[in-house]
Short mmCIF file of C-alpha atoms in Angstrom, two decimals:
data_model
loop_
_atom_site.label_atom_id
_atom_site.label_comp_id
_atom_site.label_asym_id
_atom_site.label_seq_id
_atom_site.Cartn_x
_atom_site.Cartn_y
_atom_site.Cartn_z
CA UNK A 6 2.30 -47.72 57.80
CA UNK A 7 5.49 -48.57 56.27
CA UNK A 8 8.01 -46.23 56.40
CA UNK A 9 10.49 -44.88 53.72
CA UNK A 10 14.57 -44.78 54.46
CA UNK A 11 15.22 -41.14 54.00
CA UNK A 12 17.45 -40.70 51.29
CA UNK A 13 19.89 -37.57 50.36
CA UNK A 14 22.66 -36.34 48.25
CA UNK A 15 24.66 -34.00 48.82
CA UNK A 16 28.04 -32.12 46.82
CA UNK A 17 30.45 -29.36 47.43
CA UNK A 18 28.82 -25.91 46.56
CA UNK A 19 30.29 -24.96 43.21
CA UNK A 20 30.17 -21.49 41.30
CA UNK A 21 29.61 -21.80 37.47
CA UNK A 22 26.56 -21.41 34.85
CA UNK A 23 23.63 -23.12 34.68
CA UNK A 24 22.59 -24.21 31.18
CA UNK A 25 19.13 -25.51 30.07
CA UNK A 26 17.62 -26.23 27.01
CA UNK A 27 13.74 -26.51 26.18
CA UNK A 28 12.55 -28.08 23.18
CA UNK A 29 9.45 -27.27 21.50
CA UNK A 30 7.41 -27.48 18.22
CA UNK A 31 5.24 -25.20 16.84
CA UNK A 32 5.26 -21.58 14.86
CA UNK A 33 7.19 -19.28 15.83
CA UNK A 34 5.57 -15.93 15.22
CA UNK A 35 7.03 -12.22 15.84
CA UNK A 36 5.36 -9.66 18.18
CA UNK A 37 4.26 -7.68 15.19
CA UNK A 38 4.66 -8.69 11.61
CA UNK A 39 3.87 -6.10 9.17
CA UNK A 40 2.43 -7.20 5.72
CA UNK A 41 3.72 -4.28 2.76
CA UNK A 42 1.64 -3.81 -0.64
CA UNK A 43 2.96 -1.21 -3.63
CA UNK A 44 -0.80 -0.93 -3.88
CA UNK A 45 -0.60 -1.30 -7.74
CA UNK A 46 -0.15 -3.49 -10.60
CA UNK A 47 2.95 -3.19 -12.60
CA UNK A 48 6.30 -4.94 -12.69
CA UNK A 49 8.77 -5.03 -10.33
CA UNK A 50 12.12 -3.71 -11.63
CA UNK A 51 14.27 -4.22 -8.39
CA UNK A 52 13.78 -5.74 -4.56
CA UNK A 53 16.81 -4.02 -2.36
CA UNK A 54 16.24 -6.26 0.70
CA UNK A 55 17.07 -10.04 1.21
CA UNK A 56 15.36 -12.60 3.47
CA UNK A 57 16.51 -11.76 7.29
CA UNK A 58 17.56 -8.32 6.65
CA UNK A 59 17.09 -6.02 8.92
CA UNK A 60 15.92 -2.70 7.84
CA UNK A 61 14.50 0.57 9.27
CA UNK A 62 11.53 2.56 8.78
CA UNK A 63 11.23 4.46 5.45
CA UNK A 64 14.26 2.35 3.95
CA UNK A 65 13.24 1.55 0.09
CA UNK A 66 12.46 -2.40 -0.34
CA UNK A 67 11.84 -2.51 -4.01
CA UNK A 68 11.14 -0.28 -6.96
CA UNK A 69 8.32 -0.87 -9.83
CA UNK A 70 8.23 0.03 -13.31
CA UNK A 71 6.88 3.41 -13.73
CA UNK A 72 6.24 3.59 -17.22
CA UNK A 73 2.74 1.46 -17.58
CA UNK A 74 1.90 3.83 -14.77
CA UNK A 75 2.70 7.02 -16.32
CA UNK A 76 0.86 6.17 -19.06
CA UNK A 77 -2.24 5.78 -17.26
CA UNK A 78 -1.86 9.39 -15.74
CA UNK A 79 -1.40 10.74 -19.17
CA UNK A 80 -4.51 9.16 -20.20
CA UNK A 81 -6.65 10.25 -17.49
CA UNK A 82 -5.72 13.56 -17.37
CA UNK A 83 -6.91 14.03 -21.10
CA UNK A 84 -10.10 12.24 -20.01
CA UNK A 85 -10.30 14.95 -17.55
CA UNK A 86 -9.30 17.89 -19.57
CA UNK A 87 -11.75 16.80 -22.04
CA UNK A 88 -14.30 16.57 -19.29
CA UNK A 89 -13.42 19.99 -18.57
CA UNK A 90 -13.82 20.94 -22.13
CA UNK A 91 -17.41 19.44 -22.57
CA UNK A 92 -18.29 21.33 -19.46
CA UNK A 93 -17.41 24.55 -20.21
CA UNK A 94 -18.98 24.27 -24.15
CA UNK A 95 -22.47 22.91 -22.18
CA UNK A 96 -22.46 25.62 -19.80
CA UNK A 97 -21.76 28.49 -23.03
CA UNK A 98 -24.56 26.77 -24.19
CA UNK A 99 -26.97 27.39 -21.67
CA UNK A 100 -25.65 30.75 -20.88
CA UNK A 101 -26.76 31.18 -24.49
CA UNK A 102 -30.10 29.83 -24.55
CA UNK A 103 -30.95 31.58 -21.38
CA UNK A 104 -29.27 35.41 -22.78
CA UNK A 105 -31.98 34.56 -25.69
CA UNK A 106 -35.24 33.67 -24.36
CA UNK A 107 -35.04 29.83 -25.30
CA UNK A 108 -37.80 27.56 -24.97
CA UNK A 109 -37.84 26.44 -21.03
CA UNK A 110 -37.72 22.86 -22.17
CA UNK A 111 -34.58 23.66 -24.37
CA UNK A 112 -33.27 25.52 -20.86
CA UNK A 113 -34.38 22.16 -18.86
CA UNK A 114 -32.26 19.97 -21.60
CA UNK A 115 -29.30 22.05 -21.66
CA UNK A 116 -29.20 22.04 -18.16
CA UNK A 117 -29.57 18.17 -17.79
CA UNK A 118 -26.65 18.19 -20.33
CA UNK A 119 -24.15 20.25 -18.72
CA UNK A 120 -25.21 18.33 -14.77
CA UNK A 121 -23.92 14.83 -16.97
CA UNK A 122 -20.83 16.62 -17.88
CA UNK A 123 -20.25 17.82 -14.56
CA UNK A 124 -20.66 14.34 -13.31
CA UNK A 125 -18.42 12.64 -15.98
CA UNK A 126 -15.70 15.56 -15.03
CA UNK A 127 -16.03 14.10 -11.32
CA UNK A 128 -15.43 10.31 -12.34
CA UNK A 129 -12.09 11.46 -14.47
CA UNK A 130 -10.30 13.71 -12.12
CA UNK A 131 -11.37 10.76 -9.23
CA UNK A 132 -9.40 8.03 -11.76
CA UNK A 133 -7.14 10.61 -12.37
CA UNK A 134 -6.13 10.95 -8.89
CA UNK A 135 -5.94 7.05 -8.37
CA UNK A 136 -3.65 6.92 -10.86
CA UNK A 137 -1.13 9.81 -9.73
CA UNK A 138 -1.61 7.87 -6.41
CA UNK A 139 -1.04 4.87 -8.15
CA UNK A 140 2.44 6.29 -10.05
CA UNK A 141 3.67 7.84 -6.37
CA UNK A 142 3.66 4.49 -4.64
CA UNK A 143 6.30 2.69 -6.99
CA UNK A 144 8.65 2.45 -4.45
CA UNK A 145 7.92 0.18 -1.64
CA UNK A 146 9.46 1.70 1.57
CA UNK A 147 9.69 -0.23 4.98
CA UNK A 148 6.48 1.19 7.26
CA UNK A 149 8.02 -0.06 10.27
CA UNK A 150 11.52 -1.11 11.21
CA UNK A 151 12.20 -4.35 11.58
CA UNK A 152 13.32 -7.74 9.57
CA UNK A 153 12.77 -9.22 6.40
CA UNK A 154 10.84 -12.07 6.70
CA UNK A 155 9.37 -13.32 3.06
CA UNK A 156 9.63 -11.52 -0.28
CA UNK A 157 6.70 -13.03 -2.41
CA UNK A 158 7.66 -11.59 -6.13
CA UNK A 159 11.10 -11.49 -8.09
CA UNK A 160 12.55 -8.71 -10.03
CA UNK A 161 10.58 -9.15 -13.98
CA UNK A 162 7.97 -10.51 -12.59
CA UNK A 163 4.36 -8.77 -11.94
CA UNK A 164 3.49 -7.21 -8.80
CA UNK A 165 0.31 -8.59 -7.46
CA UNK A 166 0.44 -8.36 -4.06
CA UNK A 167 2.47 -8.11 -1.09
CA UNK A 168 5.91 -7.93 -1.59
CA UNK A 169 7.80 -7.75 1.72
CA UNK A 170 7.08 -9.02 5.32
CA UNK A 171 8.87 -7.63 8.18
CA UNK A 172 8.83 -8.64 11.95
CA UNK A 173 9.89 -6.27 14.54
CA UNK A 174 9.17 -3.55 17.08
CA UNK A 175 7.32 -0.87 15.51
CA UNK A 176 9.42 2.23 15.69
CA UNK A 177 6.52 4.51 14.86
CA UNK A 178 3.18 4.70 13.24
CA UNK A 179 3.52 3.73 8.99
CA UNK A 180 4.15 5.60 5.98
#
């Protein structure tokens, strides 16, 4: 049983601060970070936000080139209104075969006919409404307020993906 001196220090009670530093390694990741895709291929014609910016919900990151989307609208709506078109001449046509007594196979055909017309008039006004969706959405606002935290894509170049990262508090649900 050997026994230890007791040994204490003692000072004069001083006011001040108290600093301490911790060192660590290791990501450092955000409570929320909020990945943002145009949701469409085209090129991006300006980015409005740098790298640590802080920005606020529905503030415009970047805008796209509308042009190649446009044209893609344009193009499906004349798919549709040709659609349309083929519709209405199939349905005249079986209006017309049943006003005069047609063959009920000739009735069963045009019928058949004017349900595929029908169904190709669904497919184009469906693409057609991708694409107006597609035109809306070329400018990229911020869903969520926050900051800036990467910007994967460069003003001329194509859009492929997500453009913007933000960290933050959410200040509400996204647009």
């Amino acid at each position: 049983n050997t026994k230890h001196p007791l040994s204490l220090q003692y000072q004069a009670v001083q006011q001040g601060d108290i600093a301490l530093t911790i060192s660590a390694t290791g990501p450092l990741q955000s409570a929320g970070t909020y990945n943002l895709s145009a949701g469409v291929t085209t090129t991006i014609n300006e980015i409005d936000v740098k790298v640590g910016q802080t920005v606020k919900k529905g503030q415009v990151l970047a805008r796209f080139d509308k042009t190649s989307l446009q044209e893609q609208v344009d193009v499906d709506q004349a798919n549709v209104d040709g659609a349309q078109a083929t519709v209405d001449a199939d349905q005249s046509n079986l209006d017309n075969d049943n006003a005069y007594g047609a063959a009920q196979a000739q009735i069963l055909a045009a019928q058949a006919q004017l349900s595929t017309a029908q169904a190709q008039l669904k497919s184009a006004q469906v693409q057609l409404s991708a694409a107006k969706r597609a035109l809306n959405n070329a400018t990229l606002t911020a869903s969520h307020s926050g900051v800036v935290t990467a910007i994967n894509g460069q003003v001329g170049g194509t859009l492929g993906g997500s453009v913007a990262a933000a960290s933050g508090a959410s200040a509400g649900s996204g647009s």
